[in-house]
XYZ file of C-alpha atoms in Angstrom:
398
model
C 0.000 0.000 0.000
C 1.647 3.287 -1.066
C 1.596 6.525 0.904
C -0.993 8.193 -1.327
C -3.422 5.343 -0.723
C -2.747 5.423 3.026
C -3.413 9.168 3.163
C -6.608 8.920 1.100
C -7.902 5.998 3.128
C -7.343 7.657 6.503
C -8.643 11.098 5.552
C -11.887 9.425 4.486
C -12.154 7.352 7.655
C -11.405 10.277 9.982
C -14.105 12.419 8.394
C -16.549 9.547 8.737
C -15.529 8.965 12.377
C -15.795 12.616 13.381
C -19.199 12.978 11.742
C -20.351 9.661 13.177
C -19.834 10.688 16.762
C -20.537 14.424 16.686
C -23.306 15.087 14.190
C -26.884 14.019 14.744
C -30.285 14.189 13.163
C -33.558 14.001 15.030
C -34.056 13.757 18.748
C -31.160 12.669 20.915
C -31.573 9.710 23.217
C -31.125 10.199 26.951
C -29.722 7.866 29.570
C -31.549 7.271 32.853
C -29.108 9.777 34.405
C -29.877 12.722 32.091
C -31.714 14.816 34.709
C -29.038 13.895 37.239
C -26.338 15.261 34.923
C -28.218 18.507 34.318
C -28.861 19.030 38.037
C -25.129 18.565 38.709
C -24.084 21.166 36.149
C -23.381 18.810 33.278
C -22.723 20.445 29.910
C -24.702 18.181 27.594
C -23.514 17.545 24.030
C -24.495 15.126 21.237
C -22.459 11.925 21.111
C -23.312 8.874 19.008
C -26.997 9.828 18.973
C -27.148 10.471 22.730
C -27.149 13.589 24.870
C -24.130 13.086 27.126
C -22.155 15.255 29.586
C -18.958 16.730 28.178
C -17.939 18.105 31.588
C -19.392 19.476 34.835
C -19.309 22.917 36.417
C -17.213 21.761 39.367
C -14.115 20.792 37.367
C -12.563 21.743 34.040
C -11.801 18.921 31.631
C -8.093 19.119 32.498
C -8.735 19.127 36.246
C -11.166 16.253 35.835
C -8.469 14.287 34.010
C -6.019 14.898 36.848
C -8.652 13.957 39.427
C -9.242 10.612 37.721
C -5.517 9.832 37.687
C -5.027 10.875 41.330
C -8.334 9.893 42.971
C -11.486 8.573 41.226
C -14.158 9.774 38.813
C -17.633 8.531 37.980
C -18.671 8.311 34.321
C -22.084 7.553 32.842
C -21.511 5.016 30.055
C -25.121 3.853 29.840
C -25.164 4.671 26.132
C -23.057 1.554 25.532
C -24.782 -1.539 24.153
C -25.242 -4.333 26.703
C -26.115 -7.814 25.446
C -26.564 -11.283 26.945
C -25.836 -14.221 24.641
C -27.060 -17.595 25.900
C -27.642 -21.147 24.661
C -25.594 -24.262 24.033
C -24.033 -22.758 20.902
C -23.414 -19.282 22.348
C -19.653 -19.819 22.594
C -19.492 -21.146 19.058
C -21.481 -18.171 17.768
C -19.340 -15.560 19.522
C -16.159 -17.246 18.309
C -17.574 -17.018 14.778
C -18.261 -13.279 14.889
C -15.185 -12.232 16.917
C -11.523 -13.127 17.358
C -12.061 -13.959 21.051
C -10.784 -17.214 22.529
C -13.730 -17.973 24.791
C -12.751 -21.579 25.317
C -9.701 -20.377 27.234
C -11.672 -18.019 29.499
C -12.589 -19.132 32.988
C -16.065 -18.387 34.304
C -16.251 -14.784 35.461
C -13.360 -13.664 33.239
C -13.604 -11.198 30.372
C -11.639 -10.332 27.262
C -11.373 -7.383 24.923
C -12.166 -8.469 21.387
C -13.270 -7.196 17.996
C -16.139 -8.125 15.704
C -14.768 -8.700 12.225
C -15.983 -8.288 8.653
C -15.418 -10.769 5.790
C -12.432 -8.648 4.711
C -10.914 -8.763 8.202
C -11.900 -5.207 9.109
C -13.089 -4.192 12.576
C -16.860 -3.790 12.796
C -16.605 -2.853 16.472
C -14.584 -3.520 19.597
C -16.252 -5.099 22.592
C -15.711 -6.748 25.958
C -17.031 -10.295 26.304
C -17.501 -11.783 29.772
C -17.952 -15.518 30.269
C -20.629 -16.083 32.899
C -20.658 -19.818 32.213
C -20.170 -22.256 29.330
C -23.494 -21.222 27.795
C -23.847 -17.586 28.856
C -21.898 -14.448 27.900
C -22.248 -10.748 28.675
C -21.177 -8.413 25.857
C -20.635 -4.640 25.927
C -19.941 -2.697 22.722
C -19.925 0.893 21.503
C -22.941 3.197 21.556
C -22.314 4.507 18.075
C -22.385 0.976 16.686
C -25.252 -0.321 18.824
C -27.865 -0.585 16.090
C -25.307 -1.922 13.629
C -24.055 -4.547 16.080
C -27.571 -5.639 17.041
C -28.619 -6.020 13.396
C -25.347 -7.711 12.435
C -25.385 -10.252 15.245
C -29.084 -11.110 15.149
C -28.984 -11.442 11.354
C -25.993 -13.787 11.436
C -27.564 -15.873 14.173
C -30.815 -16.129 12.252
C -28.961 -17.279 9.131
C -27.084 -19.949 11.081
C -28.285 -23.212 12.554
C -26.743 -22.421 15.935
C -28.764 -22.744 19.120
C -28.287 -19.382 20.838
C -30.299 -16.352 21.933
C -29.238 -12.692 21.975
C -30.984 -10.376 24.447
C -30.595 -6.591 24.453
C -30.365 -5.371 28.033
C -32.022 -2.020 27.356
C -33.435 -1.857 30.898
C -29.960 -1.614 32.432
C -27.598 1.350 32.828
C -23.801 1.312 33.062
C -21.660 3.412 35.415
C -17.860 3.496 35.363
C -15.887 4.376 38.498
C -12.266 4.892 37.504
C -9.103 5.849 39.377
C -6.652 4.653 42.039
C -9.162 5.218 44.862
C -11.979 3.315 43.141
C -11.659 0.260 45.388
C -11.741 2.217 48.644
C -14.896 4.004 47.470
C -16.758 0.985 46.126
C -15.730 -1.269 49.017
C -17.927 0.804 51.308
C -20.980 -0.372 49.358
C -20.250 -4.077 48.845
C -19.816 -7.031 51.189
C -17.343 -9.002 49.101
C -13.605 -8.321 49.174
C -12.780 -6.281 46.045
C -9.093 -7.174 46.413
C -10.045 -10.617 45.108
C -11.651 -9.232 41.931
C -8.906 -9.000 39.303
C -8.723 -6.855 36.184
C -11.012 -8.181 33.422
C -13.103 -10.210 35.858
C -16.756 -9.774 36.736
C -19.093 -10.677 39.596
C -22.770 -10.191 40.414
C -23.265 -8.485 43.780
C -25.352 -6.009 45.753
C -23.909 -2.492 45.568
C -25.031 0.017 48.205
C -28.097 -2.160 48.760
C -29.004 -2.415 45.071
C -29.572 -6.058 44.195
C -28.246 -7.741 41.062
C -25.490 -5.341 40.002
C -22.749 -6.652 37.738
C -19.345 -5.299 38.754
C -16.670 -5.701 36.074
C -13.102 -4.622 36.822
C -12.263 -2.851 33.594
C -12.524 0.575 32.004
C -11.429 3.028 29.340
C -8.892 5.136 31.251
C -5.866 2.944 31.919
C -6.524 3.239 35.657
C -7.870 0.661 38.073
C -11.629 0.836 37.718
C -14.965 -0.891 37.446
C -18.018 -0.727 35.239
C -21.239 -1.429 37.113
C -24.302 -2.642 35.208
C -27.349 -1.652 37.248
C -31.141 -1.669 36.715
C -31.920 1.705 35.128
C -34.611 2.566 37.679
C -31.880 2.577 40.353
C -29.073 4.193 38.358
C -29.512 7.640 39.951
C -29.565 6.044 43.408
C -26.297 4.245 42.715
C -24.632 7.341 41.251
C -25.684 9.430 44.246
C -24.356 6.888 46.740
C -21.032 6.562 44.938
C -20.629 10.348 44.852
C -21.391 10.563 48.564
C -18.078 8.804 49.247
C -15.049 11.075 49.038
C -13.144 11.709 46.798
C -15.471 10.531 43.981
C -16.445 13.233 41.470
C -18.393 13.239 38.214
C -16.502 13.291 34.903
C -17.654 13.576 31.309
C -16.687 12.774 27.734
C -13.936 15.399 27.608
C -11.858 13.821 30.352
C -12.729 10.320 29.171
C -11.306 10.999 25.698
C -8.046 12.394 27.086
C -7.691 9.493 29.509
C -8.239 6.825 26.865
C -5.796 8.545 24.482
C -3.124 8.700 27.191
C -3.724 4.982 27.755
C -3.284 4.300 24.019
C -6.844 2.982 23.680
C -8.773 3.174 20.419
C -11.900 5.168 19.627
C -14.130 3.399 17.136
C -14.735 5.504 14.039
C -11.364 7.246 14.364
C -8.586 4.847 15.394
C -10.300 1.647 14.296
C -12.882 1.197 11.546
C -14.112 -1.353 9.027
C -11.057 -0.364 6.964
C -8.567 -1.460 9.639
C -7.735 -4.944 10.801
C -6.801 -5.898 14.378
C -3.276 -6.638 13.176
C -2.833 -3.150 11.717
C -4.369 -1.671 14.871
C -1.828 -3.373 17.129
C -4.479 -5.591 18.688
C -2.887 -8.937 17.863
C -2.729 -9.676 21.599
C -6.517 -10.138 21.358
C -5.945 -13.131 19.081
C -4.752 -16.247 20.890
C -2.450 -18.806 19.290
C -5.400 -21.180 18.923
C -7.548 -18.627 17.127
C -4.660 -17.487 14.953
C -3.912 -21.073 13.978
C -7.413 -22.500 13.646
C -9.205 -19.407 12.342
C -12.903 -20.125 12.157
C -13.972 -16.496 12.608
C -15.294 -14.130 9.959
C -12.440 -12.562 7.988
C -9.845 -14.954 9.384
C -8.084 -15.441 6.025
C -6.962 -11.810 5.800
C -5.985 -11.639 9.454
C -4.056 -14.922 9.365
C -2.171 -13.701 6.290
C -1.239 -10.451 8.016
C -0.103 -12.318 11.111
C 2.163 -14.415 8.925
C 3.449 -11.796 6.486
C 3.083 -8.609 8.593
C 0.761 -5.730 7.622
C 1.834 -2.811 5.434
C 0.723 -0.225 8.012
C 0.568 -0.136 11.793
C -1.003 2.070 14.468
C 1.724 3.957 16.321
C 2.121 6.585 19.039
C 3.546 10.053 18.409
C 4.994 12.724 20.706
C 5.236 16.330 19.555
C 5.710 19.881 20.814
C 3.965 23.109 19.828
C 0.315 23.239 18.731
C -1.358 19.824 19.201
C -2.133 17.662 16.172
C -5.797 16.671 16.120
C -7.424 13.981 14.014
C -6.938 14.708 10.340
C -3.506 16.291 10.671
C -1.031 15.010 8.104
C 1.985 12.991 9.204
C 5.140 13.589 7.172
C 8.421 11.721 6.973
C 11.595 13.525 8.010
C 12.093 14.555 4.391
C 8.606 16.034 4.084
C 6.633 13.309 2.297
C 3.076 12.675 3.521
C 2.953 9.144 4.963
C -0.169 9.107 7.136
C -2.857 10.977 9.028
C -3.431 11.470 12.753
C -6.460 9.497 13.944
C -6.539 10.841 17.521
C -4.443 13.538 19.123
C -4.213 16.337 21.652
C -2.282 17.646 24.635
C -1.713 15.302 27.572
C -2.363 17.070 30.900
C -0.491 14.334 32.733
C 2.638 14.299 30.554
C 2.800 17.970 29.657
C 3.308 17.455 25.926
C 1.242 16.537 22.872
C 0.427 12.958 21.948
C -1.259 11.381 18.959
C -1.928 8.117 17.156
C -1.651 7.399 13.444
C -1.279 4.551 10.973
C 2.091 4.638 9.252
C 3.959 2.368 6.838
C 5.874 -0.357 8.658
C 9.219 1.186 7.719
C 8.245 4.409 9.551
C 6.698 2.772 12.615
C 9.830 2.009 14.657
C 10.096 3.743 18.035
C 12.465 6.694 17.747
C 11.650 7.446 14.100
C 11.670 11.209 13.486
C 8.526 12.585 11.859
C 6.856 15.888 11.079
C 3.235 16.923 11.656
C 1.386 19.514 9.616
C -0.852 21.460 12.006
C -2.637 24.163 10.054
C 0.235 26.108 8.456
C 2.864 24.837 10.865
C 5.193 21.892 10.286
C 6.207 20.495 13.679
C 8.872 18.038 14.739
C 7.602 14.744 16.145
C 8.794 11.286 17.108
C 7.369 7.763 17.200
C 7.037 6.622 20.826
C 5.780 3.572 22.673
C 2.183 3.219 23.814
C 0.541 3.491 26.232
C 1.754 7.050 26.668
C 0.821 6.945 30.375
C 1.570 3.585 32.072
C -1.574 1.587 32.809
C -2.431 0.605 36.377
C -4.757 -2.354 35.920
C -5.289 -4.312 39.116
C -3.994 -7.814 39.715
C -4.340 -9.467 43.145
C -1.127 -10.288 44.962
C -0.238 -13.955 44.722
């Protein structure tokens, strides 16, 4: 793939991604916490067809980012799609539509995975939790909710597999993220949270609310949980969590900075139907068994890339001066356009600008000197390792 094709491909995808998440037509959907956000000074903005808080009056986006890294913040992520897949062929079905190795998962464990197209592209990223051999909990992106529902139910209907997909539209999802998450949440649960490892899930009562699902995961790079709760009690749960210091509300603005610092992808910008998990640097999602056996949609392309290496790869960039946002051109040291920034901005934690882009393999090595075109400025930049900010996912002491 030559540089002209790379540039054309990524400019098109970035425009699509930006429009996909920011523009809207018709009435916006509201989570069960909408009035709660407004009453707490939430600045509501359109996101993936929903009215969601960008930030709150109490903290700026930058201060909210710092608070999450130093203490803990509460995010409403109820716009995400929650599904339950059950039946004797549920594992077989999910291993058909995704790259996940669900056979290797123990009960209560979860894995990040991607749904794939026949060409090996990423239809969406998701987290799949194994509740038992015939039951799985799936969370995927809000902006792809209708697509994912139609895609999965259509494929299941066309197959002869014995499985059922249920949309958990009566449940909300709250994310408590930050190093003091456990001390806050522990005050509302009876079980010992120190025994709940990263990417594991358990059903428990939380602050007296029965039947909550607590999953130790998140989108910030910090220790955190996502709590699936009946929507009629979502405000109650949010209020009780906020009553414990130092929990504070945070919105989309901080969430986007935090996930970028953690090197995590935003669907529609950093990963799309035009990118494969290999190009996106997500090969760790594909176990040796799945890579060898295949058996998932689009496996031929992905297996070939695993064997022969892709022509482009998602990389991290550090730069000074004005920040490069999505759409900014990436140039080689001699001034040739070789890619486009997919996500970028200043890092409050690091004190310099960071970005992600897809570059040709020969330009993807850490330490490679690049240039970024930001408006009329051409800025010096360098390929760096991701995550930009070290992750702090929790693992129990052995």
